[in-house]
Every structure is written in structure tokens, then in C-alpha cells.
Amino acid sequence: AQTVTQSQPEMSVQEAETVTLSCTYDTSENNYYLFWYKQPPSRQMILVIRQEAYKQQNATENRFSVNFQKAAKSFSLKISDSQLGDTAMYFCAFMKHVPQGGSEKLVFGKGTKLTVNP
Amino acid sequence: DTAVSQTPKYLVTQMGNDKSIKCEQNLGHDTMYWYKQDSKKFLKIMFSYNNKELIINETVPNRFSPKSPDKAHLNLHINSLELGDSAVYFCASSQDSAGFGNTIYFGEGSWLTVV
């Protein structure tokens, strides 16, 4: 079974600074997907960024980027130029690849509560 | 327009009651899910339906019964509610199998409190 570990229950950062959230996972699969979801106080689950395991290039979405280390099974999220609106719970999630027509679940870490301070 | 919508958003009910949470997606997706987020914010899948067919059924008490009348709707019915059922329930959807590389989109959640 796959597991996802987020070792930082809480973090804080000053506005405009950079912060990195850690995530490690355990799997015997070779083909899979990794995600970071953001959950602000409104509770909505919002996709921040995704990474395909077969891609060596790290995914980037504006101020958000990942450092994907497949051999180390590490998938950290870097937030640059932090904004007050980035304050939220951040969840790292894993999904293994299945053939089309199948279905697979997201396995979540326990989350990191990020607070951006003014 | 909300892509994945759930009703109700908040529900307070007494132990022993039966309640339903409805979910609809207007994304044209084939696969829908129910996830549960407990009081410690841990998220875990409960069910998955693909084209109205049950695909994933995690270890969930049989008091929980999902129903998918069509591929755009996935409702969750809960019988004989218990205090431990208090949680946020998220509906989600994806195009075909999410494990084929498609992203899962979540609704806003339904906050159930059992008293």
C-alpha cells in the first residue's frame, strides 16, 4: 500500500518570502502521479500542481514549483513570493497509474498548515 | 458556475437519523468519488463510481450507501448516524480514470455534525 508523509504539521513564512513544504511517499509502483492540493479556511480543495512520475522535469505553476526526486521518493512544494492568500492547509497526494477504464484513489498525507504573516 | 456542487454544505443532525448528501458535476466527467475528511483533517476515499458503476469501495460501514442515478450525480446516503460520522464529506470527479493521468476536482465539501 502507498503511504504519503508530510513531516511538517505547521509552518509559517513572512509575506513575500519563499517557503518549502516537504512530502515523501512510499510505493513500489514505477508509474504514478503526485499532487499538491490547497485547502484554505473555506475548506475547498484546490489543485495547486501535479507531477507525472515519468517526467523528469519539475512542474511549475506561476509561484508554485516542485522538487521531484523519484529515487528518493520526495516531492516538495516551493512557494515563492508568499502571499497572505496562500495561508491554508496543504496536502500532498499520490495516485498510481491504472489503465483507462479503471479507477484509482488519491492517497493523502496528513497536511501542513501554512500561515503567511504580514 | 460551480463544477462540482454538493448539497447541503452544512448539516447538523441527531444520532440515529438517516441523511443524504447530494452531488452533481457539470464537467462531463465519467468518474465520481466520495472522500471523508475527519476532525484531524485526514482525507480518505470512501467510494468511486465510473459511469454509474461502483469501482472503489473502501472499508466503510454499510450504513453508508452511495447511489449514482447517472454519471453526473453521486449521492451519499447515511443510515443510523453515529457521533463518529461527524466529518466533512467531499464529492469529487475526474475524466475517466484519474489513474490514467486525469486530475480529480473536488466540491466544496459538506460539513456533517452529529449530536
Coordinates of N, CA and C in Angstrom, one line a residue:
Chain A
A1 N 0.8 -1.2 0.0 CA 0.0 0.0 0.0 C 0.9 1.2 0.0
Q2 N 0.4 2.3 -0.7 CA 1.1 3.5 -0.7 C 0.9 4.3 0.5
T3 N 1.9 5.0 0.9 CA 1.7 6.0 2.0 C 2.4 7.3 1.7
V4 N 1.8 8.4 2.2 CA 2.4 9.7 2.0 C 2.6 10.4 3.3
T5 N 3.8 10.9 3.5 CA 4.2 11.5 4.8 C 4.5 13.0 4.6
Q6 N 3.9 13.8 5.4 CA 4.2 15.2 5.4 C 4.7 15.5 6.9
S7 N 6.0 15.7 7.0 CA 6.6 15.8 8.3 C 6.5 17.1 9.0
Q8 N 5.9 18.1 8.4 CA 5.8 19.4 9.0 C 4.3 19.7 9.2
P9 N 3.8 19.5 10.5 CA 2.4 19.8 10.7 C 2.1 21.3 10.5
E10 N 3.0 22.1 10.9 CA 2.7 23.6 10.7 C 4.0 24.3 10.3
M11 N 3.8 25.3 9.5 CA 4.9 26.2 9.1 C 4.3 27.6 9.0
S12 N 5.3 28.6 9.1 CA 4.9 29.9 8.9 C 6.0 30.6 8.0
V13 N 5.6 31.7 7.3 CA 6.5 32.4 6.5 C 6.1 33.9 6.4
Q14 N 7.0 34.7 6.2 CA 6.7 36.1 6.1 C 6.2 36.4 4.6
E15 N 5.3 37.3 4.5 CA 4.9 37.7 3.2 C 6.1 38.1 2.3
A16 N 6.0 37.6 1.0 CA 7.0 37.9 0.0 C 8.2 37.0 0.1
E17 N 8.3 36.2 1.1 CA 9.4 35.2 1.2 C 9.0 33.9 0.6
T18 N 10.0 33.0 0.6 CA 9.9 31.7 0.0 C 9.8 30.6 1.0
V19 N 8.9 29.6 0.8 CA 8.8 28.6 1.8 C 8.7 27.2 1.0
T20 N 9.3 26.2 1.6 CA 9.2 24.9 1.0 C 8.5 23.9 2.0
L21 N 7.6 23.2 1.4 CA 6.8 22.2 2.2 C 7.3 20.8 1.7
S22 N 7.6 19.9 2.7 CA 8.1 18.6 2.4 C 7.1 17.5 2.2
C23 N 7.4 16.6 1.4 CA 6.5 15.4 1.2 C 7.3 14.2 0.8
T24 N 7.2 13.1 1.4 CA 7.8 11.9 1.0 C 6.7 10.8 0.8
Y25 N 7.0 9.8 0.0 CA 6.0 8.8 -0.2 C 6.6 7.5 -0.3
D26 N 5.9 6.4 -0.2 CA 6.4 5.1 -0.3 C 5.5 4.3 -1.3
T27 N 6.2 3.8 -2.3 CA 5.4 3.0 -3.2 C 6.4 2.0 -3.9
S28 N 5.9 1.0 -4.5 CA 6.7 0.0 -5.3 C 6.3 0.3 -6.8
E29 N 5.4 1.2 -7.0 CA 5.0 1.5 -8.4 C 6.0 2.3 -9.1
N30 N 6.1 2.1 -10.4 CA 7.0 2.9 -11.2 C 6.3 4.1 -11.9
N31 N 5.0 3.9 -12.2 CA 4.2 4.9 -12.9 C 3.1 5.4 -12.0
Y32 N 3.2 6.7 -11.7 CA 2.2 7.3 -10.8 C 2.2 8.8 -11.0
Y33 N 1.3 9.4 -10.2 CA 1.2 10.9 -10.3 C 1.2 11.4 -8.8
L34 N 1.7 12.6 -8.7 CA 1.8 13.3 -7.4 C 1.1 14.7 -7.5
F35 N 0.5 15.1 -6.5 CA -0.3 16.3 -6.5 C 0.0 17.1 -5.2
W36 N -0.2 18.4 -5.3 CA -0.4 19.2 -4.1 C -1.7 19.9 -4.2
Y37 N -2.5 19.7 -3.1 CA -3.8 20.4 -3.0 C -3.7 21.4 -1.9
K38 N -4.4 22.5 -2.0 CA -4.5 23.6 -1.0 C -5.9 23.6 -0.5
Q39 N -6.0 23.7 0.8 CA -7.4 23.8 1.5 C -7.4 25.1 2.3
P40 N -7.9 26.2 1.8 CA -8.0 27.4 2.6 C -9.1 27.2 3.7
P41 N -9.2 28.2 4.6 CA -10.3 28.1 5.6 C -11.7 27.9 5.0
S42 N -11.9 28.2 3.8 CA -13.2 27.9 3.2 C -13.4 26.4 3.0
R43 N -12.4 25.6 3.2 CA -12.5 24.2 3.1 C -12.4 23.6 1.6
Q44 N -12.5 24.5 0.7 CA -12.5 24.0 -0.7 C -11.1 23.3 -1.0
M45 N -11.1 22.2 -1.7 CA -9.9 21.5 -2.0 C -9.5 22.0 -3.4
I46 N -8.4 22.7 -3.5 CA -7.9 23.3 -4.8 C -6.6 22.7 -5.2
L47 N -6.6 22.2 -6.5 CA -5.4 21.7 -7.0 C -4.4 22.8 -7.2
V48 N -3.2 22.6 -6.7 CA -2.1 23.6 -6.8 C -1.2 23.2 -8.0
I49 N -0.8 21.9 -8.0 CA 0.2 21.5 -9.0 C 0.2 20.0 -9.1
R50 N 0.6 19.4 -10.2 CA 0.6 18.0 -10.4 C 1.9 17.6 -11.1
Q51 N 2.4 16.4 -10.9 CA 3.6 15.9 -11.5 C 3.4 14.5 -11.9
E52 N 3.8 14.2 -13.2 CA 3.8 12.8 -13.6 C 5.1 12.2 -13.3
A53 N 5.1 11.0 -12.8 CA 6.4 10.3 -12.4 C 7.4 10.1 -13.5
Y54 N 6.8 9.9 -14.7 CA 7.7 9.6 -15.9 C 8.4 10.9 -16.4
K55 N 8.0 12.0 -15.9 CA 8.6 13.3 -16.4 C 9.7 13.7 -15.4
Q56 N 10.9 13.9 -16.0 CA 12.0 14.3 -15.1 C 11.9 15.8 -14.8
Q57 N 11.3 16.6 -15.7 CA 11.2 18.0 -15.4 C 10.3 18.3 -14.3
N58 N 10.7 19.2 -13.4 CA 9.8 19.5 -12.3 C 8.7 20.4 -12.8
A59 N 7.5 20.2 -12.3 CA 6.3 21.0 -12.6 C 6.4 22.4 -12.0
T60 N 5.9 23.4 -12.7 CA 5.8 24.7 -12.2 C 4.5 25.4 -12.6
E61 N 3.9 26.1 -11.7 CA 2.7 26.8 -11.9 C 2.8 28.2 -11.2
N62 N 3.2 29.2 -12.0 CA 3.4 30.5 -11.5 C 4.4 30.5 -10.3
R63 N 3.9 30.9 -9.1 CA 4.8 31.0 -8.0 C 5.0 29.6 -7.3
F64 N 4.4 28.6 -7.8 CA 4.5 27.3 -7.2 C 5.3 26.4 -8.1
S65 N 6.2 25.7 -7.4 CA 7.1 24.7 -8.2 C 7.4 23.6 -7.2
V66 N 7.7 22.4 -7.9 CA 8.0 21.3 -7.1 C 9.5 20.8 -7.3
N67 N 10.0 20.1 -6.3 CA 11.3 19.4 -6.5 C 11.0 17.9 -6.4
F68 N 10.9 17.3 -7.5 CA 10.5 15.9 -7.6 C 11.8 15.1 -7.7
Q69 N 12.0 14.2 -6.7 CA 13.2 13.4 -6.6 C 12.7 11.9 -6.6
K70 N 12.6 11.3 -7.8 CA 11.9 10.0 -7.8 C 12.7 8.9 -7.0
A71 N 14.0 8.9 -7.1 CA 14.8 7.9 -6.4 C 14.6 8.0 -4.9
A72 N 14.6 9.2 -4.5 CA 14.4 9.5 -3.0 C 13.0 9.5 -2.6
K73 N 12.0 9.4 -3.6 CA 10.6 9.4 -3.3 C 10.2 10.6 -2.5
S74 N 10.7 11.8 -3.0 CA 10.4 13.0 -2.4 C 9.8 14.0 -3.4
F75 N 8.8 14.8 -2.8 CA 8.0 15.7 -3.7 C 7.7 16.9 -2.9
S76 N 8.6 17.9 -2.9 CA 8.4 19.1 -2.1 C 7.8 20.2 -2.9
L77 N 7.1 21.1 -2.2 CA 6.5 22.2 -2.9 C 7.1 23.5 -2.4
K78 N 7.6 24.3 -3.4 CA 8.1 25.6 -3.1 C 7.2 26.7 -3.5
I79 N 6.9 27.6 -2.6 CA 6.0 28.7 -2.8 C 6.9 30.0 -2.8
S80 N 7.0 30.6 -3.9 CA 7.8 31.9 -4.0 C 6.9 33.1 -3.8
D81 N 7.6 34.2 -3.3 CA 6.8 35.4 -3.1 C 5.5 35.2 -2.4
S82 N 5.6 34.6 -1.2 CA 4.3 34.2 -0.5 C 3.4 35.3 -0.3
Q83 N 2.1 35.0 -0.5 CA 1.0 36.0 -0.3 C 0.1 35.6 0.8
L84 N -0.6 36.6 1.4 CA -1.5 36.3 2.5 C -2.5 35.2 2.1
G85 N -2.9 35.2 0.9 CA -3.9 34.3 0.4 C -3.4 32.9 0.2
D86 N -2.1 32.7 0.5 CA -1.5 31.3 0.4 C -1.8 30.6 1.8
T87 N -2.2 31.3 2.8 CA -2.5 30.7 4.1 C -3.5 29.6 3.9
A88 N -3.2 28.4 4.2 CA -4.1 27.3 4.0 C -3.4 26.0 4.5
M89 N -4.2 24.9 4.5 CA -3.6 23.6 4.7 C -3.2 23.1 3.3
Y90 N -2.0 22.5 3.3 CA -1.5 21.9 2.0 C -1.4 20.4 2.1
F91 N -2.0 19.7 1.2 CA -1.9 18.3 1.2 C -1.2 17.8 0.0
C92 N -0.3 16.9 0.3 CA 0.4 16.1 -0.7 C -0.3 14.9 -1.0
A93 N -0.5 14.4 -2.3 CA -1.2 13.3 -2.6 C -0.6 12.4 -3.7
F94 N -0.8 11.1 -3.6 CA -0.2 10.2 -4.5 C -1.4 9.4 -5.2
M95 N -1.2 9.1 -6.5 CA -2.1 8.2 -7.2 C -1.3 7.4 -8.2
K96 N -1.5 6.1 -8.1 CA -0.8 5.2 -9.0 C -1.5 5.2 -10.4
H97 N -0.8 4.8 -11.4 CA -1.4 4.8 -12.7 C -2.1 3.5 -12.9
V98 N -3.3 3.6 -13.5 CA -4.1 2.4 -13.9 C -4.5 2.5 -15.3
P99 N -4.8 1.4 -16.0 CA -5.2 1.5 -17.4 C -6.5 2.3 -17.5
Q100 N -6.8 2.8 -18.7 CA -8.0 3.5 -18.9 C -9.2 2.6 -18.7
G101 N -10.2 3.2 -18.0 CA -11.4 2.4 -17.7 C -11.4 1.9 -16.2
G102 N -10.2 1.9 -15.6 CA -10.1 1.6 -14.2 C -10.3 2.8 -13.4
S103 N -10.0 2.7 -12.1 CA -10.2 3.8 -11.3 C -9.2 3.7 -10.1
E104 N -8.7 4.8 -9.7 CA -7.7 4.7 -8.6 C -7.9 5.9 -7.7
K105 N -7.5 5.7 -6.5 CA -7.7 6.7 -5.5 C -6.5 7.6 -5.2
L106 N -6.8 8.8 -4.7 CA -5.8 9.6 -4.2 C -5.5 9.2 -2.7
V107 N -4.2 9.1 -2.4 CA -3.8 8.8 -1.1 C -3.1 10.1 -0.6
F108 N -3.7 10.6 0.5 CA -3.2 11.9 1.0 C -2.3 11.8 2.2
G109 N -1.4 12.8 2.3 CA -0.7 13.0 3.5 C -1.6 13.7 4.5
K110 N -1.0 13.9 5.8 CA -1.8 14.5 6.8 C -1.9 16.0 6.8
G111 N -1.2 16.6 5.8 CA -1.3 18.0 5.6 C -0.3 18.8 6.4
T112 N 0.0 20.0 5.9 CA 0.9 21.0 6.5 C 0.1 22.3 6.6
K113 N -0.1 22.8 7.8 CA -0.8 24.1 7.9 C 0.2 25.2 7.7
L114 N 0.0 26.0 6.6 CA 0.9 27.1 6.3 C 0.2 28.4 6.7
T115 N 0.9 29.3 7.4 CA 0.5 30.6 7.7 C 1.4 31.6 7.1
V116 N 0.9 32.5 6.3 CA 1.7 33.6 5.8 C 1.4 34.9 6.6
N117 N 2.5 35.4 7.2 CA 2.3 36.5 8.1 C 2.7 37.8 7.4
P118 N 1.9 38.9 7.7 CA 2.1 40.2 7.0 C 3.4 40.9 7.6
Chain B
D1 N -20.0 29.3 -12.7 CA -20.7 28.0 -12.5 C -19.8 27.1 -11.7
T2 N -20.4 26.5 -10.6 CA -19.6 25.5 -9.8 C -19.5 24.2 -10.6
A3 N -18.3 23.7 -10.7 CA -18.1 22.5 -11.5 C -18.6 21.2 -10.7
V4 N -18.2 21.1 -9.4 CA -18.7 20.0 -8.6 C -19.5 20.7 -7.4
S5 N -20.7 20.4 -7.4 CA -21.5 21.1 -6.3 C -22.2 20.0 -5.4
Q6 N -22.2 20.3 -4.1 CA -22.7 19.5 -3.1 C -23.8 20.2 -2.3
T7 N -24.8 19.4 -1.9 CA -25.8 20.0 -1.0 C -26.2 18.9 0.0
P8 N -26.4 19.3 1.3 CA -26.2 20.6 1.8 C -24.7 20.9 2.1
K9 N -24.4 22.1 2.4 CA -23.0 22.5 2.8 C -22.8 22.2 4.3
Y10 N -23.8 22.4 5.0 CA -23.8 22.2 6.4 C -25.0 21.4 6.9
L11 N -24.8 20.5 7.8 CA -25.9 19.6 8.2 C -25.6 19.2 9.7
V12 N -26.6 19.6 10.5 CA -26.5 19.2 11.9 C -27.7 18.3 12.2
T13 N -27.4 17.1 12.7 CA -28.5 16.1 12.9 C -28.2 15.3 14.1
Q14 N -29.3 14.6 14.6 CA -29.2 13.8 15.8 C -28.7 12.4 15.5
M15 N -28.1 11.8 16.5 CA -27.7 10.4 16.3 C -28.9 9.5 16.0
G16 N -28.7 8.6 15.1 CA -29.8 7.6 14.8 C -30.6 8.0 13.5
N17 N -30.4 9.3 13.2 CA -31.2 9.8 12.0 C -30.5 9.2 10.7
D18 N -31.3 9.3 9.6 CA -30.8 9.0 8.3 C -30.7 10.3 7.5
K19 N -29.6 10.5 6.8 CA -29.4 11.7 6.0 C -28.8 11.4 4.6
S20 N -29.0 12.3 3.7 CA -28.4 12.2 2.4 C -27.6 13.5 2.0
I21 N -26.5 13.3 1.3 CA -25.8 14.4 0.7 C -25.8 14.2 -0.8
K22 N -26.1 15.2 -1.5 CA -26.2 15.1 -3.0 C -25.0 15.8 -3.6
C23 N -24.6 15.2 -4.8 CA -23.5 15.8 -5.5 C -23.8 15.8 -7.0
E24 N -23.4 16.8 -7.7 CA -23.6 16.9 -9.1 C -22.4 17.6 -9.7
Q25 N -22.0 17.1 -10.9 CA -20.8 17.7 -11.6 C -21.3 18.0 -13.0
N26 N -20.9 19.2 -13.5 CA -21.2 19.6 -14.8 C -20.0 19.7 -15.7
L27 N -19.0 18.9 -15.4 CA -17.8 18.8 -16.2 C -17.8 17.8 -17.3
G28 N -18.8 17.0 -17.3 CA -18.9 15.9 -18.3 C -18.0 14.7 -17.9
H29 N -17.6 14.6 -16.7 CA -16.7 13.6 -16.2 C -17.4 12.2 -16.1
D30 N -16.6 11.2 -16.2 CA -17.1 9.8 -16.1 C -17.0 9.2 -14.7
T31 N -16.1 9.8 -13.9 CA -15.8 9.1 -12.6 C -16.1 10.1 -11.5
M32 N -16.8 9.6 -10.5 CA -17.1 10.5 -9.3 C -16.7 9.7 -8.0
Y33 N -16.4 10.5 -7.0 CA -15.9 10.0 -5.8 C -16.5 10.6 -4.5
W34 N -16.5 9.9 -3.4 CA -16.7 10.5 -2.1 C -15.5 10.3 -1.3
Y35 N -15.0 11.4 -0.7 CA -13.9 11.4 0.3 C -14.4 11.9 1.6
K36 N -13.8 11.4 2.7 CA -14.2 11.8 4.0 C -13.0 12.5 4.7
Q37 N -13.2 13.7 5.3 CA -12.1 14.4 6.0 C -12.5 14.4 7.5
D38 N -11.7 13.7 8.3 CA -12.1 13.6 9.7 C -11.7 14.9 10.5
S39 N -11.9 14.8 11.8 CA -11.6 16.0 12.6 C -10.2 16.4 12.7
K40 N -9.3 15.5 12.3 CA -7.9 15.8 12.3 C -7.4 16.2 10.9
K41 N -8.4 16.4 10.0 CA -8.2 16.9 8.6 C -7.6 15.8 7.7
F42 N -7.7 14.5 8.2 CA -7.2 13.5 7.3 C -8.2 13.1 6.3
L43 N -7.8 13.1 5.0 CA -8.7 12.8 3.9 C -8.5 11.4 3.4
K44 N -9.6 10.7 3.2 CA -9.6 9.3 2.8 C -10.7 9.0 1.9
I45 N -10.5 8.2 0.8 CA -11.5 7.9 -0.1 C -12.5 6.9 0.5
M46 N -13.8 7.1 0.1 CA -14.8 6.1 0.6 C -15.3 5.3 -0.6
F47 N -15.7 6.0 -1.7 CA -16.3 5.3 -2.9 C -15.8 6.0 -4.1
S48 N -15.8 5.2 -5.2 CA -15.6 5.7 -6.5 C -16.6 5.0 -7.5
Y49 N -17.2 5.8 -8.4 CA -18.1 5.3 -9.4 C -17.5 5.7 -10.8
N50 N -17.6 4.8 -11.7 CA -17.2 5.1 -13.1 C -18.4 4.8 -14.0
N51 N -19.0 5.8 -14.6 CA -20.2 5.6 -15.5 C -21.2 4.8 -14.7
K52 N -21.5 5.2 -13.5 CA -22.6 4.7 -12.7 C -22.2 3.3 -12.1
E53 N -21.0 2.8 -12.3 CA -20.7 1.5 -11.8 C -19.7 1.7 -10.6
L54 N -20.0 1.0 -9.5 CA -19.1 1.1 -8.3 C -17.7 0.5 -8.6
I55 N -16.7 1.3 -8.5 CA -15.3 0.8 -8.8 C -14.5 0.6 -7.5
I56 N -14.6 1.6 -6.6 CA -13.8 1.5 -5.4 C -14.8 1.6 -4.2
N57 N -14.6 0.6 -3.3 CA -15.4 0.6 -2.1 C -14.5 0.3 -1.0
E58 N -14.0 1.4 -0.3 CA -13.1 1.2 0.8 C -13.8 0.6 2.0
T59 N -13.1 0.3 3.0 CA -13.7 -0.3 4.2 C -14.6 0.8 4.9
V60 N -15.8 0.8 4.5 CA -16.8 1.8 5.0 C -18.0 1.0 5.6
P61 N -18.5 1.4 6.8 CA -19.7 0.7 7.3 C -20.8 0.7 6.3
N62 N -21.6 -0.4 6.3 CA -22.6 -0.5 5.3 C -23.8 0.4 5.6
R63 N -23.7 1.2 6.6 CA -24.7 2.3 6.9 C -24.5 3.4 5.8
F64 N -23.4 3.4 5.1 CA -23.1 4.4 4.0 C -23.4 3.7 2.7
S65 N -24.3 4.3 2.0 CA -24.7 3.7 0.7 C -24.7 4.8 -0.4
P66 N -23.7 4.7 -1.3 CA -23.7 5.6 -2.4 C -24.7 5.2 -3.5
K67 N -25.2 6.2 -4.2 CA -26.1 5.9 -5.4 C -25.8 6.9 -6.5
S68 N -25.6 6.3 -7.7 CA -25.3 7.1 -8.9 C -26.4 6.9 -9.9
P69 N -27.4 7.8 -9.9 CA -28.5 7.7 -10.9 C -28.0 7.9 -12.3
D70 N -27.0 8.7 -12.5 CA -26.4 8.9 -13.8 C -25.0 9.4 -13.6
K71 N -24.2 9.5 -14.6 CA -22.8 9.8 -14.4 C -22.5 11.2 -13.9
A72 N -23.5 12.1 -13.9 CA -23.3 13.4 -13.4 C -23.7 13.6 -12.0
H73 N -24.2 12.5 -11.4 CA -24.7 12.6 -10.0 C -24.2 11.4 -9.2
L74 N -23.8 11.8 -8.0 CA -23.4 10.7 -7.0 C -23.8 11.2 -5.6
N75 N -24.8 10.5 -5.1 CA -25.4 10.8 -3.8 C -24.9 9.9 -2.7
L76 N -24.8 10.4 -1.5 CA -24.4 9.5 -0.4 C -25.4 9.5 0.7
H77 N -25.9 8.3 1.0 CA -27.0 8.2 2.0 C -26.3 7.5 3.2
I78 N -26.7 8.1 4.4 CA -26.1 7.5 5.6 C -27.2 7.2 6.6
N79 N -27.3 5.9 6.9 CA -28.3 5.4 7.9 C -27.8 5.4 9.3
S80 N -28.7 5.6 10.2 CA -28.4 5.4 11.7 C -27.1 6.2 12.0
L81 N -27.1 7.4 11.9 CA -25.9 8.3 12.1 C -25.4 8.1 13.5
E82 N -24.0 8.1 13.5 CA -23.3 8.0 14.8 C -22.4 9.2 15.0
L83 N -22.0 9.5 16.2 CA -21.2 10.6 16.5 C -19.9 10.6 15.7
G84 N -19.4 9.4 15.5 CA -18.1 9.3 14.7 C -18.3 9.6 13.2
D85 N -19.5 9.8 12.8 CA -19.7 10.1 11.4 C -19.5 11.6 11.1
S86 N -19.4 12.4 12.2 CA -19.2 13.8 12.0 C -17.8 14.1 11.3
A87 N -17.9 14.8 10.2 CA -16.8 15.0 9.3 C -17.2 15.9 8.2
V88 N -16.2 16.2 7.3 CA -16.5 16.9 6.1 C -16.5 15.9 5.0
Y89 N -17.5 15.8 4.2 CA -17.6 14.8 3.1 C -17.4 15.6 1.8
F90 N -16.4 15.1 1.0 CA -16.1 15.8 -0.3 C -16.5 14.9 -1.4
C91 N -17.3 15.5 -2.3 CA -17.5 14.8 -3.6 C -16.5 15.3 -4.6
A92 N -16.1 14.5 -5.5 CA -15.1 14.8 -6.5 C -15.4 14.1 -7.8
S93 N -14.8 14.6 -8.9 CA -14.9 13.9 -10.2 C -13.7 14.0 -11.0
S94 N -13.6 13.2 -12.0 CA -12.4 13.2 -12.9 C -12.9 12.6 -14.2
Q95 N -12.2 13.0 -15.3 CA -12.5 12.5 -16.6 C -12.0 11.0 -16.7
D96 N -12.9 10.1 -16.9 CA -12.5 8.7 -17.0 C -11.7 8.3 -15.7
S97 N -10.7 7.5 -15.8 CA -10.0 7.1 -14.6 C -8.9 8.1 -14.3
A98 N -9.0 8.6 -13.0 CA -8.0 9.5 -12.6 C -6.6 8.9 -12.7
G99 N -6.5 7.6 -12.5 CA -5.2 7.0 -12.5 C -4.6 6.9 -13.9
F100 N -5.4 7.3 -14.9 CA -4.9 7.4 -16.3 C -4.2 8.7 -16.5
G101 N -4.2 9.5 -15.5 CA -3.5 10.8 -15.6 C -4.4 12.0 -15.4
N102 N -5.7 11.8 -15.1 CA -6.6 12.9 -15.1 C -6.7 13.4 -13.7
T103 N -6.9 14.7 -13.6 CA -6.9 15.4 -12.3 C -8.3 15.2 -11.6
I104 N -8.3 15.1 -10.3 CA -9.6 15.0 -9.6 C -9.9 16.4 -9.1
Y105 N -11.2 16.8 -9.4 CA -11.7 18.1 -9.0 C -12.7 17.9 -7.8
F106 N -12.5 18.7 -6.8 CA -13.3 18.5 -5.6 C -14.5 19.5 -5.5
G107 N -15.5 19.1 -4.9 CA -16.6 20.0 -4.5 C -16.2 20.8 -3.2
E108 N -17.0 21.6 -2.7 CA -16.7 22.5 -1.6 C -16.9 21.8 -0.2
G109 N -17.4 20.6 -0.3 CA -17.5 19.8 1.0 C -18.8 20.0 1.7
S110 N -19.3 19.0 2.4 CA -20.5 19.0 3.2 C -20.1 18.7 4.6
W111 N -20.3 19.7 5.5 CA -19.9 19.5 6.9 C -21.0 18.9 7.7
L112 N -20.8 17.7 8.1 CA -21.9 16.9 8.8 C -21.5 16.9 10.3
T113 N -22.4 17.3 11.1 CA -22.2 17.3 12.6 C -23.3 16.4 13.2
V114 N -22.9 15.4 13.9 CA -23.9 14.5 14.5 C -23.9 14.8 16.0
V115 N -25.1 15.1 16.6 CA -25.1 15.5 18.0 C -25.9 14.5 18.8

